[in-house]
PDB file of C-alpha atoms in Angstrom:
ATOM      1  CA  MET M   1      22.708 -54.937 -74.831  1.00 82.00           C
ATOM      2  CA  SER M   2      26.425 -54.736 -74.308  1.00 93.00           C
ATOM      3  CA  LYS M   3      28.834 -53.417 -76.898  1.00 96.00           C
ATOM      4  CA  VAL M   4      31.861 -55.514 -77.636  1.00 97.00           C
ATOM      5  CA  ALA M   5      35.087 -54.810 -79.502  1.00 97.00           C
ATOM      6  CA  LEU M   6      36.593 -57.609 -81.400  1.00 97.00           C
ATOM      7  CA  TYR M   7      40.457 -57.880 -81.576  1.00 97.00           C
ATOM      8  CA  CYS M   8      42.325 -60.120 -84.152  1.00 95.00           C
ATOM      9  CA  ARG M   9      46.088 -60.344 -84.348  1.00 93.00           C
ATOM     10  CA  LEU M  10      48.535 -62.453 -86.185  1.00 89.00           C
ATOM     11  CA  SER M  11      52.352 -62.235 -86.898  1.00 79.00           C
ATOM     12  CA  VAL M  12      55.252 -64.165 -88.191  1.00 58.00           C
ATOM     13  CA  GLU M  13      55.886 -65.671 -84.590  1.00 54.00           C
ATOM     14  CA  ASP M  14      52.600 -67.583 -85.074  1.00 55.00           C
ATOM     15  CA  GLY M  15      54.278 -69.838 -87.491  1.00 48.00           C
ATOM     16  CA  THR M  16      52.148 -69.357 -90.638  1.00 46.00           C
ATOM     17  CA  GLY M  17      52.322 -67.547 -93.904  1.00 45.00           C
ATOM     18  CA  GLU M  18      48.590 -67.350 -94.308  1.00 43.00           C
ATOM     19  CA  GLU M  19      47.991 -64.243 -92.231  1.00 45.00           C
ATOM     20  CA  SER M  20      45.151 -62.879 -94.072  1.00 49.00           C
ATOM     21  CA  GLU M  21      43.142 -66.264 -93.995  1.00 61.00           C
ATOM     22  CA  SER M  22      43.804 -66.700 -90.410  1.00 86.00           C
ATOM     23  CA  ILE M  23      42.668 -63.066 -89.526  1.00 89.00           C
ATOM     24  CA  ARG M  24      39.530 -63.799 -91.375  1.00 89.00           C
ATOM     25  CA  ASN M  25      38.917 -67.021 -89.388  1.00 91.00           C
ATOM     26  CA  GLN M  26      39.470 -65.090 -86.053  1.00 92.00           C
ATOM     27  CA  ARG M  27      37.164 -62.528 -87.252  1.00 94.00           C
ATOM     28  CA  LEU M  28      34.408 -65.015 -88.103  1.00 94.00           C
ATOM     29  CA  MET M  29      34.909 -66.980 -84.749  1.00 94.00           C
ATOM     30  CA  LEU M  30      34.539 -63.786 -82.670  1.00 96.00           C
ATOM     31  CA  ILE M  31      31.419 -62.510 -84.629  1.00 96.00           C
ATOM     32  CA  ALA M  32      29.689 -65.860 -84.065  1.00 95.00           C
ATOM     33  CA  TYR M  33      30.607 -65.897 -80.384  1.00 94.00           C
ATOM     34  CA  ALA M  34      29.413 -62.215 -79.951  1.00 96.00           C
ATOM     35  CA  GLN M  35      26.001 -63.072 -81.618  1.00 95.00           C
ATOM     36  CA  GLN M  36      25.534 -66.163 -79.478  1.00 94.00           C
ATOM     37  CA  ASN M  37      25.900 -63.989 -76.376  1.00 95.00           C
ATOM     38  CA  GLY M  38      23.528 -61.164 -77.665  1.00 95.00           C
ATOM     39  CA  TRP M  39      26.437 -58.583 -77.706  1.00 96.00           C
ATOM     40  CA  GLU M  40      26.361 -55.727 -80.139  1.00 96.00           C
ATOM     41  CA  ILE M  41      29.564 -55.504 -82.206  1.00 97.00           C
ATOM     42  CA  TYR M  42      30.964 -51.926 -81.813  1.00 96.00           C
ATOM     43  CA  ASP M  43      34.003 -52.536 -84.028  1.00 96.00           C
ATOM     44  CA  VAL M  44      36.429 -54.951 -85.348  1.00 97.00           C
ATOM     45  CA  TYR M  45      40.217 -54.207 -84.661  1.00 97.00           C
ATOM     46  CA  GLU M  46      42.822 -56.074 -86.661  1.00 95.00           C
ATOM     47  CA  ASP M  47      46.625 -56.021 -86.598  1.00 94.00           C
ATOM     48  CA  GLU M  48      48.464 -58.238 -89.202  1.00 91.00           C
ATOM     49  CA  ASP M  49      52.203 -58.930 -89.016  1.00 88.00           C
ATOM     50  CA  TYR M  50      52.752 -57.490 -85.451  1.00 88.00           C
ATOM     51  CA  SER M  51      54.279 -59.262 -82.604  1.00 85.00           C
ATOM     52  CA  GLY M  52      52.166 -59.748 -79.518  1.00 85.00           C
ATOM     53  CA  LEU M  53      54.923 -58.183 -77.575  1.00 83.00           C
ATOM     54  CA  ARG M  54      54.612 -54.945 -79.126  1.00 87.00           C
ATOM     55  CA  GLU M  55      52.309 -52.175 -77.582  1.00 87.00           C
ATOM     56  CA  ASP M  56      52.577 -49.855 -80.684  1.00 90.00           C
ATOM     57  CA  ARG M  57      50.414 -51.900 -82.869  1.00 93.00           C
ATOM     58  CA  PRO M  58      48.040 -49.498 -84.794  1.00 95.00           C
ATOM     59  CA  SER M  59      44.647 -51.224 -84.345  1.00 96.00           C
ATOM     60  CA  PHE M  60      45.523 -52.137 -80.798  1.00 96.00           C
ATOM     61  CA  CYS M  61      46.209 -48.519 -79.916  1.00 96.00           C
ATOM     62  CA  ARG M  62      43.017 -47.346 -81.501  1.00 97.00           C
ATOM     63  CA  MET M  63      41.161 -49.984 -79.624  1.00 97.00           C
ATOM     64  CA  ILE M  64      42.702 -48.899 -76.291  1.00 96.00           C
ATOM     65  CA  GLU M  65      41.824 -45.295 -76.840  1.00 96.00           C
ATOM     66  CA  ASP M  66      38.245 -46.224 -77.558  1.00 97.00           C
ATOM     67  CA  ALA M  67      38.276 -48.208 -74.433  1.00 96.00           C
ATOM     68  CA  LYS M  68      39.427 -45.318 -72.380  1.00 96.00           C
ATOM     69  CA  LYS M  69      36.452 -43.318 -73.835  1.00 95.00           C
ATOM     70  CA  LYS M  70      34.126 -46.181 -72.810  1.00 95.00           C
ATOM     71  CA  LYS M  71      32.875 -46.711 -76.338  1.00 96.00           C
ATOM     72  CA  PHE M  72      32.264 -50.378 -75.543  1.00 97.00           C
ATOM     73  CA  GLU M  73      32.094 -52.580 -72.457  1.00 97.00           C
ATOM     74  CA  ILE M  74      33.695 -55.797 -73.581  1.00 97.00           C
ATOM     75  CA  ILE M  75      36.869 -56.842 -75.413  1.00 97.00           C
ATOM     76  CA  LEU M  76      36.693 -60.241 -77.325  1.00 97.00           C
ATOM     77  CA  CYS M  77      39.699 -62.185 -78.525  1.00 95.00           C
ATOM     78  CA  LYS M  78      40.329 -65.703 -79.761  1.00 92.00           C
ATOM     79  CA  THR M  79      42.975 -66.292 -77.050  1.00 89.00           C
ATOM     80  CA  GLN M  80      44.798 -64.040 -74.497  1.00 89.00           C
ATOM     81  CA  SER M  81      47.948 -64.309 -76.718  1.00 87.00           C
ATOM     82  CA  ARG M  82      46.150 -62.483 -79.576  1.00 91.00           C
ATOM     83  CA  PHE M  83      45.700 -59.610 -77.140  1.00 93.00           C
ATOM     84  CA  THR M  84      49.365 -59.600 -75.932  1.00 90.00           C
ATOM     85  CA  ARG M  85      52.212 -62.077 -75.224  1.00 86.00           C
ATOM     86  CA  SER M  86      53.708 -59.866 -72.673  1.00 86.00           C
ATOM     87  CA  ALA M  87      53.116 -60.674 -69.032  1.00 83.00           C
ATOM     88  CA  ALA M  88      53.533 -57.164 -67.942  1.00 84.00           C
ATOM     89  CA  MET M  89      51.085 -55.716 -70.484  1.00 88.00           C
ATOM     90  CA  ALA M  90      48.585 -58.483 -69.554  1.00 88.00           C
ATOM     91  CA  GLU M  91      48.810 -57.482 -65.930  1.00 89.00           C
ATOM     92  CA  ILE M  92      48.485 -53.787 -66.561  1.00 91.00           C
ATOM     93  CA  TYR M  93      45.506 -54.056 -68.809  1.00 93.00           C
ATOM     94  CA  LEU M  94      43.565 -57.123 -67.602  1.00 91.00           C
ATOM     95  CA  HIS M  95      43.994 -56.356 -63.854  1.00 89.00           C
ATOM     96  CA  GLU M  96      44.520 -52.636 -63.635  1.00 91.00           C
ATOM     97  CA  LYS M  97      43.130 -50.439 -66.515  1.00 95.00           C
ATOM     98  CA  PHE M  98      40.369 -52.428 -67.672  1.00 95.00           C
ATOM     99  CA  PRO M  99      38.606 -52.738 -64.265  1.00 94.00           C
ATOM    100  CA  LEU M 100      39.203 -49.037 -63.883  1.00 95.00           C
ATOM    101  CA  TRP M 101      37.612 -48.406 -67.241  1.00 96.00           C
ATOM    102  CA  GLY M 102      34.774 -50.823 -66.664  1.00 95.00           C
ATOM    103  CA  ILE M 103      35.988 -53.090 -69.569  1.00 96.00           C
ATOM    104  CA  ARG M 104      35.390 -56.752 -69.449  1.00 96.00           C
ATOM    105  CA  PHE M 105      37.970 -58.897 -71.240  1.00 95.00           C
ATOM    106  CA  VAL M 106      36.918 -62.284 -72.776  1.00 95.00           C
ATOM    107  CA  THR M 107      38.504 -64.941 -74.847  1.00 93.00           C
ATOM    108  CA  VAL M 108      36.802 -67.717 -76.837  1.00 92.00           C
ATOM    109  CA  VAL M 109      39.319 -70.613 -76.814  1.00 87.00           C
ATOM    110  CA  ASP M 110      41.151 -70.460 -73.430  1.00 85.00           C
ATOM    111  CA  GLY M 111      38.106 -69.263 -71.525  1.00 86.00           C
ATOM    112  CA  VAL M 112      39.468 -65.886 -70.138  1.00 89.00           C
ATOM    113  CA  ASP M 113      36.975 -63.867 -68.489  1.00 91.00           C
ATOM    114  CA  THR M 114      37.760 -60.916 -66.134  1.00 91.00           C
ATOM    115  CA  ALA M 115      34.313 -60.914 -64.933  1.00 89.00           C
ATOM    116  CA  LYS M 116      35.079 -64.103 -63.114  1.00 85.00           C
ATOM    117  CA  LYS M 117      37.412 -63.680 -60.120  1.00 78.00           C
ATOM    118  CA  GLU M 118      38.272 -67.284 -59.887  1.00 70.00           C
ATOM    119  CA  ASN M 119      39.741 -66.934 -63.341  1.00 70.00           C
ATOM    120  CA  LYS M 120      42.614 -64.581 -62.482  1.00 70.00           C
ATOM    121  CA  LYS M 121      45.325 -67.252 -61.721  1.00 69.00           C
ATOM    122  CA  ALA M 122      44.671 -68.931 -65.045  1.00 69.00           C
ATOM    123  CA  ARG M 123      45.124 -65.566 -66.779  1.00 69.00           C
ATOM    124  CA  GLN M 124      48.425 -64.989 -65.046  1.00 71.00           C
ATOM    125  CA  ILE M 125      49.714 -68.423 -65.916  1.00 69.00           C
ATOM    126  CA  ASN M 126      48.705 -67.802 -69.522  1.00 72.00           C
ATOM    127  CA  SER M 127      50.722 -64.522 -69.514  1.00 69.00           C
ATOM    128  CA  LEU M 128      53.855 -66.436 -68.296  1.00 64.00           C
ATOM    129  CA  VAL M 129      53.450 -69.181 -70.841  1.00 66.00           C
ATOM    130  CA  ASN M 130      52.996 -66.734 -73.712  1.00 67.00           C
ATOM    131  CA  GLU M 131      55.956 -64.858 -72.749  1.00 71.00           C
ATOM    132  CA  TRP M 132      58.224 -67.922 -72.285  1.00 67.00           C
ATOM    133  CA  TYR M 133      57.000 -68.898 -75.844  1.00 62.00           C
ATOM    134  CA  CYS M 134      58.356 -65.628 -77.253  1.00 63.00           C
ATOM    135  CA  GLU M 135      61.541 -65.855 -75.443  1.00 64.00           C
ATOM    136  CA  GLU M 136      62.249 -69.456 -76.478  1.00 68.00           C
ATOM    137  CA  LEU M 137      61.278 -68.684 -80.149  1.00 64.00           C
ATOM    138  CA  SER M 138      63.624 -65.601 -80.157  1.00 63.00           C
ATOM    139  CA  GLU M 139      66.450 -67.643 -79.030  1.00 74.00           C
ATOM    140  CA  ASN M 140      65.724 -70.319 -81.611  1.00 73.00           C
ATOM    141  CA  ILE M 141      65.641 -67.684 -84.436  1.00 70.00           C
ATOM    142  CA  ARG M 142      68.809 -66.040 -83.143  1.00 77.00           C
ATOM    143  CA  SER M 143      70.670 -69.434 -83.366  1.00 82.00           C
ATOM    144  CA  VAL M 144      69.386 -70.032 -86.827  1.00 84.00           C
ATOM    145  CA  LEU M 145      70.355 -66.604 -88.098  1.00 85.00           C
ATOM    146  CA  ARG M 146      73.802 -66.945 -86.590  1.00 87.00           C
ATOM    147  CA  LYS M 147      74.451 -70.294 -88.319  1.00 91.00           C
ATOM    148  CA  LYS M 148      73.430 -68.671 -91.600  1.00 90.00           C
ATOM    149  CA  MET M 149      75.768 -65.852 -90.977  1.00 91.00           C
ATOM    150  CA  GLU M 150      78.634 -68.449 -90.296  1.00 91.00           C
ATOM    151  CA  LEU M 151      77.793 -69.888 -93.640  1.00 92.00           C
ATOM    152  CA  GLY M 152      78.467 -66.547 -95.206  1.00 92.00           C
ATOM    153  CA  GLN M 153      74.709 -65.913 -96.236  1.00 94.00           C
ATOM    154  CA  PHE M 154      73.831 -62.233 -96.367  1.00 94.00           C
ATOM    155  CA  LEU M 155      70.819 -61.548 -94.226  1.00 92.00           C
ATOM    156  CA  GLY M 156      70.284 -57.868 -94.529  1.00 89.00           C
ATOM    157  CA  ASN M 157      67.045 -56.392 -95.812  1.00 87.00           C
ATOM    158  CA  TYR M 158      68.929 -54.355 -98.400  1.00 90.00           C
ATOM    159  CA  ALA M 159      72.236 -55.162-100.214  1.00 93.00           C
ATOM    160  CA  PRO M 160      75.234 -52.775 -99.405  1.00 94.00           C
ATOM    161  CA  TYR M 161      75.726 -49.860-101.836  1.00 95.00           C
ATOM    162  CA  GLY M 162      77.434 -51.349-104.855  1.00 96.00           C
ATOM    163  CA  TYR M 163      75.724 -54.639-104.814  1.00 96.00           C
ATOM    164  CA  GLU M 164      72.294 -56.281-105.185  1.00 95.00           C
ATOM    165  CA  LYS M 165      70.854 -59.456-104.139  1.00 94.00           C
ATOM    166  CA  ASP M 166      71.411 -62.401-106.572  1.00 95.00           C
ATOM    167  CA  ILE M 167      67.823 -63.136-108.139  1.00 93.00           C
ATOM    168  CA  LYS M 168      68.734 -66.930-107.938  1.00 93.00           C
ATOM    169  CA  ASN M 169      69.773 -66.697-104.221  1.00 95.00           C
ATOM    170  CA  ARG M 170      68.742 -63.590-102.128  1.00 92.00           C
ATOM    171  CA  HIS M 171      71.526 -64.552 -99.677  1.00 94.00           C
ATOM    172  CA  HIS M 172      74.340 -64.075-102.108  1.00 96.00           C
ATOM    173  CA  LEU M 173      75.459 -60.623-103.414  1.00 96.00           C
ATOM    174  CA  VAL M 174      76.409 -59.575-106.981  1.00 96.00           C
ATOM    175  CA  ILE M 175      78.007 -56.459-108.223  1.00 97.00           C
ATOM    176  CA  LEU M 176      75.792 -53.673-109.346  1.00 95.00           C
ATOM    177  CA  GLU M 177      78.276 -52.046-111.688  1.00 96.00           C
ATOM    178  CA  GLU M 178      76.755 -48.502-111.890  1.00 95.00           C
ATOM    179  CA  GLU M 179      77.261 -48.068-108.069  1.00 96.00           C
ATOM    180  CA  ALA M 180      80.398 -50.163-108.015  1.00 97.00           C
ATOM    181  CA  LYS M 181      82.155 -47.456-110.220  1.00 97.00           C
ATOM    182  CA  VAL M 182      81.343 -44.945-107.515  1.00 97.00           C
ATOM    183  CA  VAL M 183      82.690 -47.224-104.805  1.00 97.00           C
ATOM    184  CA  ARG M 184      86.071 -47.539-106.728  1.00 97.00           C
ATOM    185  CA  TYR M 185      86.051 -43.745-107.411  1.00 97.00           C
ATOM    186  CA  MET M 186      85.733 -42.986-103.540  1.00 97.00           C
ATOM    187  CA  TYR M 187      88.551 -45.235-102.751  1.00 97.00           C
ATOM    188  CA  ASP M 188      90.686 -43.694-105.407  1.00 96.00           C
ATOM    189  CA  LEU M 189      89.833 -40.030-104.084  1.00 97.00           C
ATOM    190  CA  TYR M 190      90.733 -41.165-100.637  1.00 96.00           C
ATOM    191  CA  LEU M 191      94.237 -42.448-101.764  1.00 95.00           C
ATOM    192  CA  SER M 192      94.881 -39.384-103.588  1.00 95.00           C
ATOM    193  CA  GLY M 193      94.506 -37.318-100.467  1.00 94.00           C
ATOM    194  CA  PHE M 194      90.685 -36.472-100.096  1.00 95.00           C
ATOM    195  CA  SER M 195      89.205 -36.616 -96.527  1.00 95.00           C
ATOM    196  CA  CYS M 196      85.794 -38.307 -96.044  1.00 96.00           C
ATOM    197  CA  LYS M 197      84.075 -34.828 -95.961  1.00 95.00           C
ATOM    198  CA  LYS M 198      85.898 -33.773 -99.195  1.00 96.00           C
ATOM    199  CA  ILE M 199      84.893 -36.886-100.946  1.00 97.00           C
ATOM    200  CA  ALA M 200      81.225 -36.410 -99.831  1.00 96.00           C
ATOM    201  CA  GLU M 201      81.326 -32.852-101.107  1.00 96.00           C
ATOM    202  CA  GLN M 202      82.826 -33.942-104.505  1.00 96.00           C
ATOM    203  CA  LEU M 203      80.183 -36.667-105.020  1.00 96.00           C
ATOM    204  CA  SER M 204      77.514 -34.135-104.131  1.00 95.00           C
ATOM    205  CA  LEU M 205      78.982 -31.655-106.552  1.00 95.00           C
ATOM    206  CA  GLU M 206      78.896 -34.104-109.339  1.00 95.00           C
ATOM    207  CA  ARG M 207      75.398 -34.935-108.517  1.00 94.00           C
ATOM    208  CA  ILE M 208      75.975 -38.765-108.040  1.00 94.00           C
ATOM    209  CA  PRO M 209      72.785 -40.243-106.476  1.00 93.00           C
ATOM    210  CA  THR M 210      73.186 -41.123-102.850  1.00 93.00           C
ATOM    211  CA  PRO M 211      72.592 -44.837-101.701  1.00 92.00           C
ATOM    212  CA  SER M 212      69.044 -43.851-100.550  1.00 89.00           C
ATOM    213  CA  GLN M 213      68.201 -42.151-103.700  1.00 89.00           C
ATOM    214  CA  GLN M 214      69.418 -45.337-105.597  1.00 89.00           C
ATOM    215  CA  LYS M 215      67.391 -47.555-103.488  1.00 86.00           C
ATOM    216  CA  GLN M 216      64.327 -45.335-104.023  1.00 84.00           C
ATOM    217  CA  SER M 217      64.850 -45.461-107.739  1.00 83.00           C
ATOM    218  CA  ARG M 218      64.648 -49.259-107.533  1.00 80.00           C
ATOM    219  CA  GLY M 219      61.371 -49.030-105.726  1.00 76.00           C
ATOM    220  CA  GLN M 220      62.759 -50.023-102.341  1.00 74.00           C
ATOM    221  CA  ASP M 221      60.892 -48.688 -99.325  1.00 59.00           C
ATOM    222  CA  LEU M 222      63.516 -47.500 -96.794  1.00 58.00           C
ATOM    223  CA  GLY M 223      61.095 -46.322 -94.160  1.00 59.00           C
ATOM    224  CA  ARG M 224      63.218 -43.233 -93.368  1.00 62.00           C
ATOM    225  CA  LYS M 225      64.027 -39.832 -94.695  1.00 67.00           C
ATOM    226  CA  LEU M 226      65.638 -39.546 -98.112  1.00 72.00           C
ATOM    227  CA  CYS M 227      69.075 -38.184 -98.142  1.00 77.00           C
ATOM    228  CA  SER M 228      69.817 -36.015-101.277  1.00 79.00           C
ATOM    229  CA  GLN M 229      73.459 -35.110-100.186  1.00 90.00           C
ATOM    230  CA  TRP M 230      76.359 -37.425 -99.430  1.00 94.00           C
ATOM    231  CA  GLY M 231      77.697 -37.285 -95.961  1.00 94.00           C
ATOM    232  CA  ALA M 232      81.171 -37.948 -94.506  1.00 95.00           C
ATOM    233  CA  SER M 233      79.705 -40.670 -92.321  1.00 94.00           C
ATOM    234  CA  THR M 234      78.190 -42.580 -95.350  1.00 95.00           C
ATOM    235  CA  VAL M 235      81.518 -42.193 -97.183  1.00 96.00           C
ATOM    236  CA  ARG M 236      83.418 -43.528 -94.101  1.00 96.00           C
ATOM    237  CA  LYS M 237      81.226 -46.603 -93.736  1.00 94.00           C
ATOM    238  CA  ILE M 238      81.823 -47.457 -97.287  1.00 96.00           C
ATOM    239  CA  LEU M 239      85.580 -46.985 -97.069  1.00 96.00           C
ATOM    240  CA  THR M 240      85.710 -49.282 -93.970  1.00 94.00           C
ATOM    241  CA  ASN M 241      83.477 -52.018 -95.092  1.00 94.00           C
ATOM    242  CA  PRO M 242      85.076 -55.457 -95.863  1.00 94.00           C
ATOM    243  CA  VAL M 243      82.121 -56.306 -98.040  1.00 95.00           C
ATOM    244  CA  TYR M 244      83.936 -54.382-100.959  1.00 97.00           C
ATOM    245  CA  ALA M 245      86.936 -56.729-100.649  1.00 96.00           C
ATOM    246  CA  GLY M 246      84.665 -59.731-101.101  1.00 96.00           C
ATOM    247  CA  HIS M 247      84.246 -60.513 -97.250  1.00 96.00           C
ATOM    248  CA  MET M 248      80.945 -60.849 -95.276  1.00 94.00           C
ATOM    249  CA  VAL M 249      80.844 -59.176 -91.820  1.00 91.00           C
ATOM    250  CA  GLN M 250      77.512 -59.490 -89.977  1.00 91.00           C
ATOM    251  CA  GLY M 251      76.392 -59.643 -86.312  1.00 89.00           C
ATOM    252  CA  LYS M 252      77.592 -56.198 -85.456  1.00 86.00           C
ATOM    253  CA  GLU M 253      74.485 -55.492 -83.525  1.00 84.00           C
ATOM    254  CA  GLN M 254      71.913 -57.385 -81.544  1.00 78.00           C
ATOM    255  CA  LYS M 255      68.626 -56.688 -79.889  1.00 74.00           C
ATOM    256  CA  ILE M 256      68.714 -55.713 -76.170  1.00 72.00           C
ATOM    257  CA  SER M 257      66.092 -58.526 -75.529  1.00 63.00           C
ATOM    258  CA  PHE M 258      63.388 -60.433 -77.144  1.00 55.00           C
ATOM    259  CA  LYS M 259      60.967 -57.849 -75.610  1.00 61.00           C
ATOM    260  CA  SER M 260      62.773 -54.775 -77.315  1.00 62.00           C
ATOM    261  CA  GLN M 261      63.377 -53.562 -80.803  1.00 66.00           C
ATOM    262  CA  LYS M 262      66.373 -51.553 -79.638  1.00 77.00           C
ATOM    263  CA  THR M 263      69.744 -52.769 -80.557  1.00 76.00           C
ATOM    264  CA  VAL M 264      73.334 -52.447 -79.043  1.00 84.00           C
ATOM    265  CA  GLU M 265      76.705 -52.863 -80.594  1.00 85.00           C
ATOM    266  CA  VAL M 266      78.439 -56.180 -80.289  1.00 86.00           C
ATOM    267  CA  PRO M 267      82.104 -56.384 -79.407  1.00 87.00           C
ATOM    268  CA  ARG M 268      84.288 -56.639 -82.595  1.00 80.00           C
ATOM    269  CA  GLN M 269      85.611 -60.066 -81.464  1.00 85.00           C
ATOM    270  CA  HIS M 270      82.125 -61.427 -81.613  1.00 86.00           C
ATOM    271  CA  TRP M 271      81.313 -60.344 -85.146  1.00 88.00           C
ATOM    272  CA  VAL M 272      80.645 -63.015 -87.627  1.00 92.00           C
ATOM    273  CA  VAL M 273      83.407 -62.637 -90.429  1.00 92.00           C
ATOM    274  CA  VAL M 274      83.376 -64.979 -93.479  1.00 95.00           C
ATOM    275  CA  LYS M 275      85.883 -64.354 -96.228  1.00 95.00           C
ATOM    276  CA  HIS M 276      85.473 -64.622-100.012  1.00 95.00           C
ATOM    277  CA  THR M 277      81.819 -65.050 -99.981  1.00 96.00           C
ATOM    278  CA  HIS M 278      81.043 -63.065-103.142  1.00 96.00           C
ATOM    279  CA  GLU M 279      82.842 -61.157-105.959  1.00 96.00           C
ATOM    280  CA  ALA M 280      85.016 -58.207-104.754  1.00 97.00           C
ATOM    281  CA  ILE M 281      84.602 -54.612-106.157  1.00 97.00           C
ATOM    282  CA  LEU M 282      88.073 -53.882-104.942  1.00 96.00           C
ATOM    283  CA  SER M 283      91.271 -55.895-104.597  1.00 95.00           C
ATOM    284  CA  GLU M 284      92.368 -56.863-101.201  1.00 95.00           C
ATOM    285  CA  LYS M 285      95.502 -54.562-101.509  1.00 96.00           C
ATOM    286  CA  ILE M 286      93.558 -51.432-102.123  1.00 96.00           C
ATOM    287  CA  PHE M 287      91.099 -52.227 -99.410  1.00 96.00           C
ATOM    288  CA  GLU M 288      93.961 -52.838 -96.789  1.00 95.00           C
ATOM    289  CA  THR M 289      95.859 -49.700 -98.101  1.00 96.00           C
ATOM    290  CA  VAL M 290      92.910 -47.545 -97.429  1.00 96.00           C
ATOM    291  CA  GLN M 291      92.446 -48.983 -93.782  1.00 94.00           C
ATOM    292  CA  LYS M 292      96.210 -48.417 -93.076  1.00 94.00           C
ATOM    293  CA  THR M 293      95.867 -44.949 -94.347  1.00 94.00           C
ATOM    294  CA  MET M 294      92.847 -44.136 -92.384  1.00 92.00           C
ATOM    295  CA  GLU M 295      94.513 -45.509 -89.253  1.00 92.00           C
ATOM    296  CA  GLN M 296      97.520 -43.231 -89.741  1.00 89.00           C
ATOM    297  CA  ASN M 297      95.325 -40.195 -90.324  1.00 85.00           C
ATOM    298  CA  ARG M 298      93.415 -40.894 -87.131  1.00 82.00           C
ATOM    299  CA  ARG M 299      96.725 -41.254 -85.175  1.00 73.00           C
ATOM    300  CA  GLY M 300      97.862 -38.058 -86.816  1.00 62.00           C
ATOM    301  CA  VAL M 301      94.624 -36.166 -85.637  1.00 57.00           C
ATOM    302  CA  ARG M 302      94.981 -37.658 -82.129  1.00 52.00           C
ATOM    303  CA  ARG M 303      98.532 -36.535 -82.012  1.00 53.00           C
ATOM    304  CA  LYS M 304      97.723 -33.014 -82.942  1.00 54.00           C
ATOM    305  CA  GLU M 305      94.893 -32.884 -80.352  1.00 50.00           C
ATOM    306  CA  PHE M 306      97.439 -34.182 -77.814  1.00 41.00           C
ATOM    307  CA  ASP M 307      99.871 -31.602 -78.708  1.00 46.00           C
ATOM    308  CA  LYS M 308      97.323 -28.898 -78.559  1.00 48.00           C
ATOM    309  CA  ASP M 309      96.429 -29.843 -75.097  1.00 45.00           C
ATOM    310  CA  ILE M 310     100.008 -29.987 -73.902  1.00 45.00           C
ATOM    311  CA  SER M 311     100.622 -26.479 -75.187  1.00 47.00           C
ATOM    312  CA  LEU M 312      97.645 -25.050 -73.319  1.00 46.00           C
TER     313      LEU M 312
END
């Protein structure tokens, strides 16, 4: 009796908010199909809320490792797109690695079966269609997000330090006074002659919680290492962010492509800037004064470096 691995996947790209129910439906369909064909179920691998373009899906990776070790002979999915929406990944696994490992790949709905040679062209067409779908969806989502940015809606996962998301409208920012006091204090210190590094040292000395510590205290999962000390770069970001003057600036980064999670910086002229979208923590005058002072200080540093180079 052949051993079969059942693989189920669903993500936001599939257009449903009922992930758990759909995963359950996939599982029941695959179990019934395996039983009809007299296959012994080795294990059920499930990835929820993961794009089919990603190869780092936890259960997917575990299944691939088990396939290498020949723990089963067949991988069964509802459709080829459940396994992957990447044409390159489909080609690598279905037509290179699986034959090498002695793995047969079968789907219930679209009739994919790598044991049938005449089936290959259909598999390759499926791969292209699945990838085109992701590309078109990505462009549509990017267009919608851009429109929301142009309307001044805040789209970040977390509100900037000094603000929180309005409970009545998560795309609108409201002042978090406890943190806003620290923001004003930082601007005052800078205007009194403190550098970004000195401000960071002063905040740490006074044991003022860092942005990441504040978020953690509110139960927000940052997914990265907690910073217990203020850094000059964090201070600089706060001192140069127009959000504190009541303006929304978004679209500073974008993904390299719909296939990648990596981002690149967007030229300043293409940023989305919308003024007066929320209550300001600082006056426009104070914010602009700090920007001019920082620019003067940068010029002074560059001048000193230039003079030093000339004297050498």
